[in-house]
Short mmCIF file of C-alpha atoms and ligand atoms in Angstrom, two decimals:
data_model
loop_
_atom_site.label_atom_id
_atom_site.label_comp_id
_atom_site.label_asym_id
_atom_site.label_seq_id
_atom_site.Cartn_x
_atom_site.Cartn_y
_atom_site.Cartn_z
CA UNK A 1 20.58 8.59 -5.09
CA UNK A 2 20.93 12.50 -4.49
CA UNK A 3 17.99 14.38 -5.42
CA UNK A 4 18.02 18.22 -5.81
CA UNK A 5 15.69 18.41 -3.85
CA UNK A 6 14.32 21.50 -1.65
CA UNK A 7 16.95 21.82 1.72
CA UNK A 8 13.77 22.33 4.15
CA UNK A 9 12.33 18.86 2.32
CA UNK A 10 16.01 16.83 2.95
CA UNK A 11 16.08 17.76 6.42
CA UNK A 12 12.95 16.84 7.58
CA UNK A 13 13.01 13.55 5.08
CA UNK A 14 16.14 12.99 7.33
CA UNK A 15 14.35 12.88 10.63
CA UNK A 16 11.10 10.95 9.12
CA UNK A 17 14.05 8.19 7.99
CA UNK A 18 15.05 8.20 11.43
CA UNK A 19 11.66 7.93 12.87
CA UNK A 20 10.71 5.41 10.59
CA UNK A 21 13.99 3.46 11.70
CA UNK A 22 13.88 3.73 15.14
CA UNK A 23 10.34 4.45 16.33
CA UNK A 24 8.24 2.77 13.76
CA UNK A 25 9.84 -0.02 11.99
CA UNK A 26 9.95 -2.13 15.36
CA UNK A 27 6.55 -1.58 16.15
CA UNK A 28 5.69 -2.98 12.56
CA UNK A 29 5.67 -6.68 13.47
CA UNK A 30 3.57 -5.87 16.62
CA UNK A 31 1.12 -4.00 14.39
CA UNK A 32 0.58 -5.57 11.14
CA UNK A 33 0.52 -8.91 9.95
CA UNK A 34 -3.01 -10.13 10.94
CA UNK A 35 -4.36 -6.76 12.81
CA UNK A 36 -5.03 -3.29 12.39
CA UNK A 37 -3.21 -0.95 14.69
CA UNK A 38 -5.68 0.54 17.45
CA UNK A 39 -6.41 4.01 17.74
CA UNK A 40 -4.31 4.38 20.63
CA UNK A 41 -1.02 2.66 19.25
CA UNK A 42 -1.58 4.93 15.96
CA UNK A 43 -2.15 8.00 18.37
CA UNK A 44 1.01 7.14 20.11
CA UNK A 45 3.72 7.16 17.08
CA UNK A 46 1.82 10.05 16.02
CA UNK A 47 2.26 11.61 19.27
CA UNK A 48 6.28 10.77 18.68
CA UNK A 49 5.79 12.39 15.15
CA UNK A 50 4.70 15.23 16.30
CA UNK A 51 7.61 15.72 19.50
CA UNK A 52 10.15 15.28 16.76
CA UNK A 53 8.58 18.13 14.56
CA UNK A 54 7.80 16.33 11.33
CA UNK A 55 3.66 15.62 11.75
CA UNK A 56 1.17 16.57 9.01
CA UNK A 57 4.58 18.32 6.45
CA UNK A 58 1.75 19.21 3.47
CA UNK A 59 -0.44 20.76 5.89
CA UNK A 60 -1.13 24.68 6.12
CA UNK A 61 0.83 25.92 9.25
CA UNK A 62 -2.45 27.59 10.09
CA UNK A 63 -3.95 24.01 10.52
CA UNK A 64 -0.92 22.53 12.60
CA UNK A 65 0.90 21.27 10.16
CA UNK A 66 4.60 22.39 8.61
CA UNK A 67 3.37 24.41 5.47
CA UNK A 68 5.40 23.07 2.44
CA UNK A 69 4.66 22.67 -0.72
CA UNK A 70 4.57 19.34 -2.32
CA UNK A 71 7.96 19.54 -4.02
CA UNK A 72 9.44 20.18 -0.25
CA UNK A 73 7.40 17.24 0.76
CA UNK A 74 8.14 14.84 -2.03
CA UNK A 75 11.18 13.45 -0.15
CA UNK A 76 9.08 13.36 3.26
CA UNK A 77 6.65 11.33 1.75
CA UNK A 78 9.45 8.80 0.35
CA UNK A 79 10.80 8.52 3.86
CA UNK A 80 7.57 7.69 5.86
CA UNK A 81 6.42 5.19 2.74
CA UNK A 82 9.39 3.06 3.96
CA UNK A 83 6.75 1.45 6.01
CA UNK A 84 2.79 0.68 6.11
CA UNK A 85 2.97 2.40 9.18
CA UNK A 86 4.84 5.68 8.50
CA UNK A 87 2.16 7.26 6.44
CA UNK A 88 -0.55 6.85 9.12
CA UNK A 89 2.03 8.24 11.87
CA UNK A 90 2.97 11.29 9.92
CA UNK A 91 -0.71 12.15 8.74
CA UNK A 92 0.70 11.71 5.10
CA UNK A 93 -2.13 8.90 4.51
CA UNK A 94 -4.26 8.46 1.64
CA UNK A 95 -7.43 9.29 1.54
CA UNK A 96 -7.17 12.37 3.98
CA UNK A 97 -4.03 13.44 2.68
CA UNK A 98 -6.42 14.36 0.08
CA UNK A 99 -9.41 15.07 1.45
CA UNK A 100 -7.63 17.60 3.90
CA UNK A 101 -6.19 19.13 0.55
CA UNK A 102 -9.35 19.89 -1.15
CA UNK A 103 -10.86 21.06 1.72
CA UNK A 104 -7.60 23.57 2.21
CA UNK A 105 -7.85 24.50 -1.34
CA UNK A 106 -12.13 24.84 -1.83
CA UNK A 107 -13.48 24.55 1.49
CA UNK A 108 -15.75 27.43 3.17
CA UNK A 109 -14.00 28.86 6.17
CA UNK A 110 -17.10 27.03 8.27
CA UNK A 111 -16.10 23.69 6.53
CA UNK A 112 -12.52 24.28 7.53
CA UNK A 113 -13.39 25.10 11.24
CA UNK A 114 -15.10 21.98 11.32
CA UNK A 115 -13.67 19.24 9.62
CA UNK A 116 -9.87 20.35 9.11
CA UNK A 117 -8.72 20.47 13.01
CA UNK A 118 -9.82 16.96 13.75
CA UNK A 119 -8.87 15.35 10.76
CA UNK A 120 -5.39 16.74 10.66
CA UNK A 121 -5.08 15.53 14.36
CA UNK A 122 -6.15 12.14 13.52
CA UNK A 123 -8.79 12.42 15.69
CA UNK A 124 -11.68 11.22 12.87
CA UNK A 125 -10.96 10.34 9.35
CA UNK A 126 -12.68 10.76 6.02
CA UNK A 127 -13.32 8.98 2.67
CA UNK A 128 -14.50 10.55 -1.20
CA UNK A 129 -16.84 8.36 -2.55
CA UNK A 130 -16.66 9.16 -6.13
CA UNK A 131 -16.39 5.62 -7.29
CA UNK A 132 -19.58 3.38 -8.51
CA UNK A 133 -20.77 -0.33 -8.74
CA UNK A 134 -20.39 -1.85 -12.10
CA UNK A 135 -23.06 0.50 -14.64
CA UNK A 136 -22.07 3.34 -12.79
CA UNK A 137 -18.95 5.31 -12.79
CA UNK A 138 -15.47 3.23 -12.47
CA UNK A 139 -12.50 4.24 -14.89
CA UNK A 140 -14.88 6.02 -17.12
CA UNK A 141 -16.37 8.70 -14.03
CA UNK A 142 -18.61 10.38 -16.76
CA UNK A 143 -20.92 7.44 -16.19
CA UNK A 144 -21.69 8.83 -13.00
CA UNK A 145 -24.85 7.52 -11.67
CA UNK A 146 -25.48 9.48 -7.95
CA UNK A 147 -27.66 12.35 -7.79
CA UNK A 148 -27.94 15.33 -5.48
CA UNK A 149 -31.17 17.80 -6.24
CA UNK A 150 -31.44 20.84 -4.29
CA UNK A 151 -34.98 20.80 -2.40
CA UNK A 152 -34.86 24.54 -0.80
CA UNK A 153 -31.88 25.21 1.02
CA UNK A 154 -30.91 21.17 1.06
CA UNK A 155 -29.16 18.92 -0.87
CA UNK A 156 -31.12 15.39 -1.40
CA UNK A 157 -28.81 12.49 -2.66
CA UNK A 158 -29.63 9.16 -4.40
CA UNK A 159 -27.21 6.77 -5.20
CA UNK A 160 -24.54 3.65 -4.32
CA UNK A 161 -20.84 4.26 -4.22
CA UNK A 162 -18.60 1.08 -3.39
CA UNK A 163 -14.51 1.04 -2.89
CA UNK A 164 -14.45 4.11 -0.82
CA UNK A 165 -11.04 4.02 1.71
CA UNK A 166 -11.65 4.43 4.83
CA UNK A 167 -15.89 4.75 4.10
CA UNK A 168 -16.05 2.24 7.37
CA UNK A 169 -15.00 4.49 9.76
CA UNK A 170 -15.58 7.95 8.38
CA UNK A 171 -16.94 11.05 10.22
CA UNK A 172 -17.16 12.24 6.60
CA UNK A 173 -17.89 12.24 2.88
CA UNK A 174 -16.86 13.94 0.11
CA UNK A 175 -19.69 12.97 -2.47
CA UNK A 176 -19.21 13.37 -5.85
CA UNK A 177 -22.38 13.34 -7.49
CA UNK A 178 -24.38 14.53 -10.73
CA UNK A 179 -26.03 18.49 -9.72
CA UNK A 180 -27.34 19.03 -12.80
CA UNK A 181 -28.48 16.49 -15.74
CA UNK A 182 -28.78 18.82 -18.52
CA UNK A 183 -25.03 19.18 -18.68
CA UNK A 184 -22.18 17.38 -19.62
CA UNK A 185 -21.45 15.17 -16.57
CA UNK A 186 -17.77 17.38 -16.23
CA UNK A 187 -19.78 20.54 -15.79
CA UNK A 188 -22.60 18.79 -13.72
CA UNK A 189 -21.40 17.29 -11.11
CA UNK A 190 -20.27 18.66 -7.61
CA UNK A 191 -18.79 17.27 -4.75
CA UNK A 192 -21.02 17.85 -1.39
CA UNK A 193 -19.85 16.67 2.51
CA UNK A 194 -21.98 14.34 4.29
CA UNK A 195 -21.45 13.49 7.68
CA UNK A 196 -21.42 10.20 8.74
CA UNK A 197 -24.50 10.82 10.97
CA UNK A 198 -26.57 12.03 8.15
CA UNK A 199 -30.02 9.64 7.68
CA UNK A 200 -30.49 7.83 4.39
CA UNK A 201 -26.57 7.13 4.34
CA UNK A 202 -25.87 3.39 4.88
CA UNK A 203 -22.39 1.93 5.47
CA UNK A 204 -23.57 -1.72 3.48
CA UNK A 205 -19.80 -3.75 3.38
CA UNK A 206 -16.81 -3.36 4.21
CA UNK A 207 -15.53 -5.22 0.72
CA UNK A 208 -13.29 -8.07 1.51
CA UNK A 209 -9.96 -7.73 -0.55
CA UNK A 210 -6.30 -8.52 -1.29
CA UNK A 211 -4.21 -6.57 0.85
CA UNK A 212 -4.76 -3.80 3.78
CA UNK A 213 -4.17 -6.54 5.74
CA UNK A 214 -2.80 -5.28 9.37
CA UNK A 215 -3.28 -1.47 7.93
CA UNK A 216 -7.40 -1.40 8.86
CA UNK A 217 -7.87 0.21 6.17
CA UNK A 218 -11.48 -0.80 4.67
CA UNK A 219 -12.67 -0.15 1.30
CA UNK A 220 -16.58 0.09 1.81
CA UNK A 221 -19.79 -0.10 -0.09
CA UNK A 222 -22.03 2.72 0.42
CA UNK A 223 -25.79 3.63 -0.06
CA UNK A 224 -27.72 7.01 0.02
CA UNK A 225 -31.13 7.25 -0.02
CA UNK A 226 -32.71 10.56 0.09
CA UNK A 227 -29.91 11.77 2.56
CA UNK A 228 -30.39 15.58 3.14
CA UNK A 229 -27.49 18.19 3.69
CA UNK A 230 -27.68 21.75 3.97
CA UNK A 231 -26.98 24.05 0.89
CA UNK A 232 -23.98 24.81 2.62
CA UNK A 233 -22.40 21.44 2.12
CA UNK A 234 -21.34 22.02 -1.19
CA UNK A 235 -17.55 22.15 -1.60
CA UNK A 236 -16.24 24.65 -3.82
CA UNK A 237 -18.77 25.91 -6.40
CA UNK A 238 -21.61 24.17 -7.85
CA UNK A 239 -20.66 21.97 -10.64
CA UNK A 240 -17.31 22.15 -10.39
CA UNK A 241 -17.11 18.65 -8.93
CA UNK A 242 -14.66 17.22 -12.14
CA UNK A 243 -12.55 20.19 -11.54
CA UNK A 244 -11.63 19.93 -7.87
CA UNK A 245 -11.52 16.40 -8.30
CA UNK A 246 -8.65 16.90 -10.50
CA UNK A 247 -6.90 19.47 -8.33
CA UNK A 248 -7.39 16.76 -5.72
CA UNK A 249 -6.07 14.29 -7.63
CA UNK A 250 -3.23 15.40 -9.23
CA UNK A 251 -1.11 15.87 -6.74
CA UNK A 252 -2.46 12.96 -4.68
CA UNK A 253 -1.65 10.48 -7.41
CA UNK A 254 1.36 11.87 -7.14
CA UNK A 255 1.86 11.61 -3.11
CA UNK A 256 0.59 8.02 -4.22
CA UNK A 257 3.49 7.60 -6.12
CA UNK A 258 5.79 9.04 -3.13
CA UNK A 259 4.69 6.71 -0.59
CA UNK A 260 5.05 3.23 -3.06
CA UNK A 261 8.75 4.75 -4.06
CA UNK A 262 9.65 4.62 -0.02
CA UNK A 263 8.39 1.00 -0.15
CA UNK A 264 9.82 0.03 -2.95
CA UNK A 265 13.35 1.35 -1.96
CA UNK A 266 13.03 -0.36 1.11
CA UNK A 267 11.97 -3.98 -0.29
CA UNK A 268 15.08 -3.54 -2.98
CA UNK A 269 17.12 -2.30 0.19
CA UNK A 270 16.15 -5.58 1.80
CA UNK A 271 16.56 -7.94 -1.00
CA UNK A 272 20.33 -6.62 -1.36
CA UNK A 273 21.12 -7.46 2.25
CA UNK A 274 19.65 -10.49 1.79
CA UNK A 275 21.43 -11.58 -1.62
CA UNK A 276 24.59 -9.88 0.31
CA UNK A 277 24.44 -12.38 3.20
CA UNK A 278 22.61 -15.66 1.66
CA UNK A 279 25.54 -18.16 0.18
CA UNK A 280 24.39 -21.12 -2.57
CA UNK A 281 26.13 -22.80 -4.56
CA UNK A 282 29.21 -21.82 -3.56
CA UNK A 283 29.32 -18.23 -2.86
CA UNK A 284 26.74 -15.42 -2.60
CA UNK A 285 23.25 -14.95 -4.18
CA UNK A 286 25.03 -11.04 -4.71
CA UNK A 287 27.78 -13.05 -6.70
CA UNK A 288 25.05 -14.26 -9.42
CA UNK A 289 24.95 -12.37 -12.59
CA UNK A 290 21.19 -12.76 -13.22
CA UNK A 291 20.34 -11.51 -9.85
CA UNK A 292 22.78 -8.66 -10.17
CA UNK A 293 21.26 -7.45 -13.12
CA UNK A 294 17.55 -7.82 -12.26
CA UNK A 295 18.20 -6.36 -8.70
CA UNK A 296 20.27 -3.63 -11.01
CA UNK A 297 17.43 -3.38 -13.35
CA UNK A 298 14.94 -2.73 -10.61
CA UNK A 299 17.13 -0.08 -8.98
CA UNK A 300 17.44 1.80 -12.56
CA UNK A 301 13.71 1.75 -12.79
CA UNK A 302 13.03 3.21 -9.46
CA UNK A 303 15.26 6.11 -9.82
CA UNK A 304 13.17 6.52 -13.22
CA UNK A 305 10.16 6.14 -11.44
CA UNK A 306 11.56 8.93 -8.84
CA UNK A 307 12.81 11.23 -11.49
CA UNK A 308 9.86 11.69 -13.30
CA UNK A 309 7.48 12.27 -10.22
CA UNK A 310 9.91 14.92 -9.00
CA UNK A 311 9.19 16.15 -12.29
CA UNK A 312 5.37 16.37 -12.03
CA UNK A 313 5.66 17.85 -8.81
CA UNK A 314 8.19 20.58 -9.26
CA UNK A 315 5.28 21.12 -12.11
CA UNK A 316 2.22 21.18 -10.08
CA UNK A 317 3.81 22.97 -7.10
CA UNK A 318 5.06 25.64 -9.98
CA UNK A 319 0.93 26.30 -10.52
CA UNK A 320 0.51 23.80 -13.61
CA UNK A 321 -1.76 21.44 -14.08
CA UNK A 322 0.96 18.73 -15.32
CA UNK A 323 -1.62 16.02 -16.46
CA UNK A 324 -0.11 14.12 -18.83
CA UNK A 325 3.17 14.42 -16.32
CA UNK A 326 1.22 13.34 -13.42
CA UNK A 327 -0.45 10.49 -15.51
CA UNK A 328 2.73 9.23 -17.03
CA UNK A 329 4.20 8.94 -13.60
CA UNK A 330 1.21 7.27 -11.63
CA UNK A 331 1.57 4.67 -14.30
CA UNK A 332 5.22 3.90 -14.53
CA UNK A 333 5.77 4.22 -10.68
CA UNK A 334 2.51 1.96 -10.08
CA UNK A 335 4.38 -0.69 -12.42
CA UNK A 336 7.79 0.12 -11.11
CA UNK A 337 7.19 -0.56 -7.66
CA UNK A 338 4.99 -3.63 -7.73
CA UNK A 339 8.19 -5.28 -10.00
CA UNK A 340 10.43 -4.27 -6.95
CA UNK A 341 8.06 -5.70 -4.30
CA UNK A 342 7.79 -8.98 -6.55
CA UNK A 343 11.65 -9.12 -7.45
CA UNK A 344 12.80 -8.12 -4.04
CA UNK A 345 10.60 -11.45 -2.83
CA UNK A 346 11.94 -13.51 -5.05
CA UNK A 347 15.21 -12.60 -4.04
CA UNK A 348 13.95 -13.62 -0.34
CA UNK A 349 12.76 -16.91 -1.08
CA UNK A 350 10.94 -18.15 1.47
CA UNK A 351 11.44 -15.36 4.10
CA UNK A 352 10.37 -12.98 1.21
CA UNK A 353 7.21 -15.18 1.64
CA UNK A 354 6.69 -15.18 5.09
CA UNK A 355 5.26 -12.37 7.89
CA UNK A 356 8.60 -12.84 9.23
CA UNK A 357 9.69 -9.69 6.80
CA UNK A 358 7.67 -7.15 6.22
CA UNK A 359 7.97 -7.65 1.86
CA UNK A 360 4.62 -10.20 2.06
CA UNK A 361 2.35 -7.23 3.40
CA UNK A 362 3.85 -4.68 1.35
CA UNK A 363 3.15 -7.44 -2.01
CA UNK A 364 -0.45 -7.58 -1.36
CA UNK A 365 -0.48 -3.90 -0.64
CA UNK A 366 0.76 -2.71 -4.33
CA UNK A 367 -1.12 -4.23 -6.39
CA UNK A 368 -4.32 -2.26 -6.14
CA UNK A 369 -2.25 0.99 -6.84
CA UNK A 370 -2.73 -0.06 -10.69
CA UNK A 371 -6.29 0.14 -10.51
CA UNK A 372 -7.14 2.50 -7.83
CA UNK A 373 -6.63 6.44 -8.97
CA UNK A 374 -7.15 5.26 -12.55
CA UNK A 375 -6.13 2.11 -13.56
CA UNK A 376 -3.36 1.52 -15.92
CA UNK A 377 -5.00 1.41 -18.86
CA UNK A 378 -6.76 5.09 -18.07
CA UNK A 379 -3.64 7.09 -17.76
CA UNK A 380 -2.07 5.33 -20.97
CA UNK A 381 -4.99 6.72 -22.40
CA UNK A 382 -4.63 10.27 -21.61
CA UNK A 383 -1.07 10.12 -22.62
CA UNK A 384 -1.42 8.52 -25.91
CA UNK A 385 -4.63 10.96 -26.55
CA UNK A 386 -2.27 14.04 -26.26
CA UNK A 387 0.07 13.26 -28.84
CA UNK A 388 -2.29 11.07 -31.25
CA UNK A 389 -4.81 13.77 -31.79
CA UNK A 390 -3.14 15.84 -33.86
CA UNK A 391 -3.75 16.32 -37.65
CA UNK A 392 -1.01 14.64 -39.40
CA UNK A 393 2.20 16.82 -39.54
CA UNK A 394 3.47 16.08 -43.07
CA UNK A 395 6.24 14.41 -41.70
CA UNK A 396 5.47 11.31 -43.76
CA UNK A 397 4.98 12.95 -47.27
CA UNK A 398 8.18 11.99 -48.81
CA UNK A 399 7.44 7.96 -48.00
CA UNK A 400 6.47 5.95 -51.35
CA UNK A 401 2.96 4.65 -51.00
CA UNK A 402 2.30 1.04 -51.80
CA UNK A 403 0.18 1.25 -55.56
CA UNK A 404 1.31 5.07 -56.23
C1 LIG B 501 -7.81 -0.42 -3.03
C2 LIG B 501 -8.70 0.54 -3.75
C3 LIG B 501 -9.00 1.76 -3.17
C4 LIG B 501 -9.87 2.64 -3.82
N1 LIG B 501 -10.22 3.82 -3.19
C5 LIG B 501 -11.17 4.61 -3.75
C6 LIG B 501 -11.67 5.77 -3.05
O1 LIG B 501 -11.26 6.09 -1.93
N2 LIG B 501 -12.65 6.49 -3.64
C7 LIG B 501 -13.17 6.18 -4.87
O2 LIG B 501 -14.04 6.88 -5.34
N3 LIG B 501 -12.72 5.09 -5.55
C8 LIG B 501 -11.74 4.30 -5.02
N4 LIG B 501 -11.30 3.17 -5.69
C9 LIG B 501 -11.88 2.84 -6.98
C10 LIG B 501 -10.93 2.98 -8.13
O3 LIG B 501 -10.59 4.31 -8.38
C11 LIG B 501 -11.56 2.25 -9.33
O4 LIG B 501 -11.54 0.86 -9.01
C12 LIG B 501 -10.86 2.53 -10.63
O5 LIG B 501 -11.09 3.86 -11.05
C13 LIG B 501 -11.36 1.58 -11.74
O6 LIG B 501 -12.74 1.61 -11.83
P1 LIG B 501 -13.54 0.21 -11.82
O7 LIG B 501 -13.10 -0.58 -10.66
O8 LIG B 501 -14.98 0.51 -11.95
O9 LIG B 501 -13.00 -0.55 -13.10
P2 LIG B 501 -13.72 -0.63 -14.52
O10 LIG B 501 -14.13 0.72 -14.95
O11 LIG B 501 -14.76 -1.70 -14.49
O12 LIG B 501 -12.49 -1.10 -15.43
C14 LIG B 501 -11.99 -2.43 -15.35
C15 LIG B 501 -10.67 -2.50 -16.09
O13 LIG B 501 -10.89 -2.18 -17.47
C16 LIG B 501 -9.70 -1.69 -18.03
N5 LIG B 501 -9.98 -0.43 -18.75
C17 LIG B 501 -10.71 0.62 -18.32
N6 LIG B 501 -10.72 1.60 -19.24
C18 LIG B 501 -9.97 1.14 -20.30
C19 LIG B 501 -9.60 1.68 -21.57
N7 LIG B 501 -10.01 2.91 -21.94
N8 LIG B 501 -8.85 0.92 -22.38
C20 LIG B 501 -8.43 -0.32 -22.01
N9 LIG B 501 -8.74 -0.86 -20.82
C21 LIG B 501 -9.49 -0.15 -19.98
C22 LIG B 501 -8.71 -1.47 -16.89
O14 LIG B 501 -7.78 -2.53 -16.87
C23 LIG B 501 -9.59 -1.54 -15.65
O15 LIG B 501 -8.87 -2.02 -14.51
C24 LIG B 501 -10.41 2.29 -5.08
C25 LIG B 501 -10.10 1.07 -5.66
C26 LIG B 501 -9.24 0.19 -5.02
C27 LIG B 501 -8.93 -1.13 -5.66
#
């Protein structure tokens, strides 16, 4: 499918589908499946990324990356999605994706200086750790439970986060956590950067799960107890926690939603050479009707899915806030591509099955992405809230009423 999308974007989408072809997609047998990637095989495509000029695209210039905006990206992000590995390479990975965002957008110039050169480098990573146990905040993030109470010029937190990416191996946290309990948890809360060094903060689990597997990337359980930061950790104002979280993630539900569509593409793209060369029954698996018209089906939906998150993000990158957008897309792409992933191993039978292609790993890889950044059910939510709220319109006044 042609896209309209911006030139600068195409081009460099271009080279990332080359990279992805011919740097990264025969490493990916060597590096997932049953292990993570070490830091020195993920330094080394990076390394690549970087000599073929399309490392860190949604980064500031200023910060070593290429500066563009996240419409330019979109098609960027498609291209290195193509494989577990290509996000990682290209420093277009979630959580710091995000995490280097906000700290772009909010960050002092002291917490840029600090944390923005070696993250965008790869050299540490970092997790948010808004997310709590069951009785805490989950899909509902008002029931926030963590506390941070300023004690002269420190911040002292209290409280248990679980399911935050990459929370194993973080230099850093982005805390969300309640700043003030008079007010209404969205004008209450603030998000405050703990380093991983800070005492009181315990790493308890990495929580065992379905999918990562051969990615290394850990979902972990986290305590604080009493940890102290200085004042200065805060990031962006004080209480405006719920509304940088949204500017954060808006547009990385969105990058989300980028990533999946590469992988998606790519498991269809490998179910149709697979149907193309597989005979039964007398001629191709492409000859079948029914799997014509599901693999057609599939294809249909992804454009869809593609469509409407170019939409969103030609919104957001326009200044907008696009939340019903953004929401209507995380959901339908989220859907969209786990069909794809499940159709395009059907389609593979038993190979589709096996490690031997790459469509087992990326199966127990989507299925989180209903649940994670707002489950399914969340979004739906939002979107049905904006049209249902109205007063009635009138527009049924002229129907006859049962008994008048
Ligand atoms: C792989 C993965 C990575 C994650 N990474 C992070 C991270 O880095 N940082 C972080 O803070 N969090 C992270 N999360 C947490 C994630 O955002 C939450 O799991 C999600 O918001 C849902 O919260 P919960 O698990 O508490 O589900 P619950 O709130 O317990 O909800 C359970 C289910 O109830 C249903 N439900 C909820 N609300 C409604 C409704 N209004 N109507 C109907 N049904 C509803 C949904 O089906 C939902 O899945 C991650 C989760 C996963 C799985």
């Amino acid at each position: 499918m042609d896209y309209d999308d911006p030139e600068r974007g195409t081009g460099l989408a271009a080279r990332t589908r080359e990279f992805v072809d011919e740097v990264v997609i025969p490493k990916e047998r060597e590096l997932l499946g049953d292990r993570a990637p070490t830091p020195e095989e993920l330094a080394a495509l990076r390394e690549e990324a970087k000599e073929r000029g399309i490392y860190a695209p949604q980064v500031d210039e200023e910060y070593g990356g290429l500066g563009l905006d996240l419409r330019s990206a979109l098609p960027v992000f498609e291209a290195a999605g193509r494989s577990l590995l290509g996000p990682p390479a290209l420093r277009v990975d979630a959580p710091d994706e995000g995490n280097i965002h906000t700290l772009e957008m909010v960050g002092t110039e002291d917490q840029k200086e600090r944390w923005l050169p070696p993250l965008v480098e790869g050299e540490i990573s970092s997790a948010f750790a808004m997310t709590e146990p069951p009785a805490g905040g989950g899909s509902d993030p008002k029931m926030l439970k963590t506390t941070a109470e300023k004690d002269g010029d420190e911040w002292v937190i209290d409280g248990h986060k679980w399911w935050a990416t990459n929370g194993g191996s973080a230099s850093v946290y982005l805390v969300m956590a309640r700043t003030d309990m008079d007010e209404h948890p969205y004008s209450g809360t603030s998000i405050i950067l703990v380093p991983r060094d800070a005492d009181g903060l315990e790493v308890v689990r990495d929580i065992p799960h379905l999918g990562g597997g051969g990615m290394g990337l850990g979902h972990a359980e986290l305590k604080l107890d009493g940890v102290r930061v200085p004042a200065e950790n805060l990031i962006g104002a004080e209480n405006a926690g719920f509304v940088i979280a949204q500017q954060r993630l808006g547009p990385a539900r969105l990058t989300h939603c980028m990533r999946f569509a590469g992988l998606a593409e790519r498991a269809l793209d490998i179910a149709f050479a697979y149907a193309s060369e597989r005979e039964a029954f007398g001629d191709r698996l492409s000859d079948k009707q029914s799997l014509r018209f599901e693999l057609a089906r599939r294809h249909t939906d992804l454009h869809a899915a593609r469509t409407m998150v170019r939409h969103a993000a030609r919104e957001i990158a326009a200044g907008n806030e696009a939340r019903i957008e953004v929401a209507a897309s995380k959901y339908f792409t989220a859907n969209v591509v786990q069909e794809s992933v499940d159709t395009a191993v059907q389609v593979c039978g038993g190979a589709g099955i096996s490690k031997d292609l790459p469509l087992a790993d990326f199966y127990e890889n989507v299925r989180q992405f209903r649940i994670f950044d707002g489950p399914d059910e969340v979004h739906l939510r939002s979107i049905a809230r904006e049209f249902l709220q109205d007063p009635p319109t009138g527009e049924l006044a002229n129907l006859p009423r049962f008994g008048e």
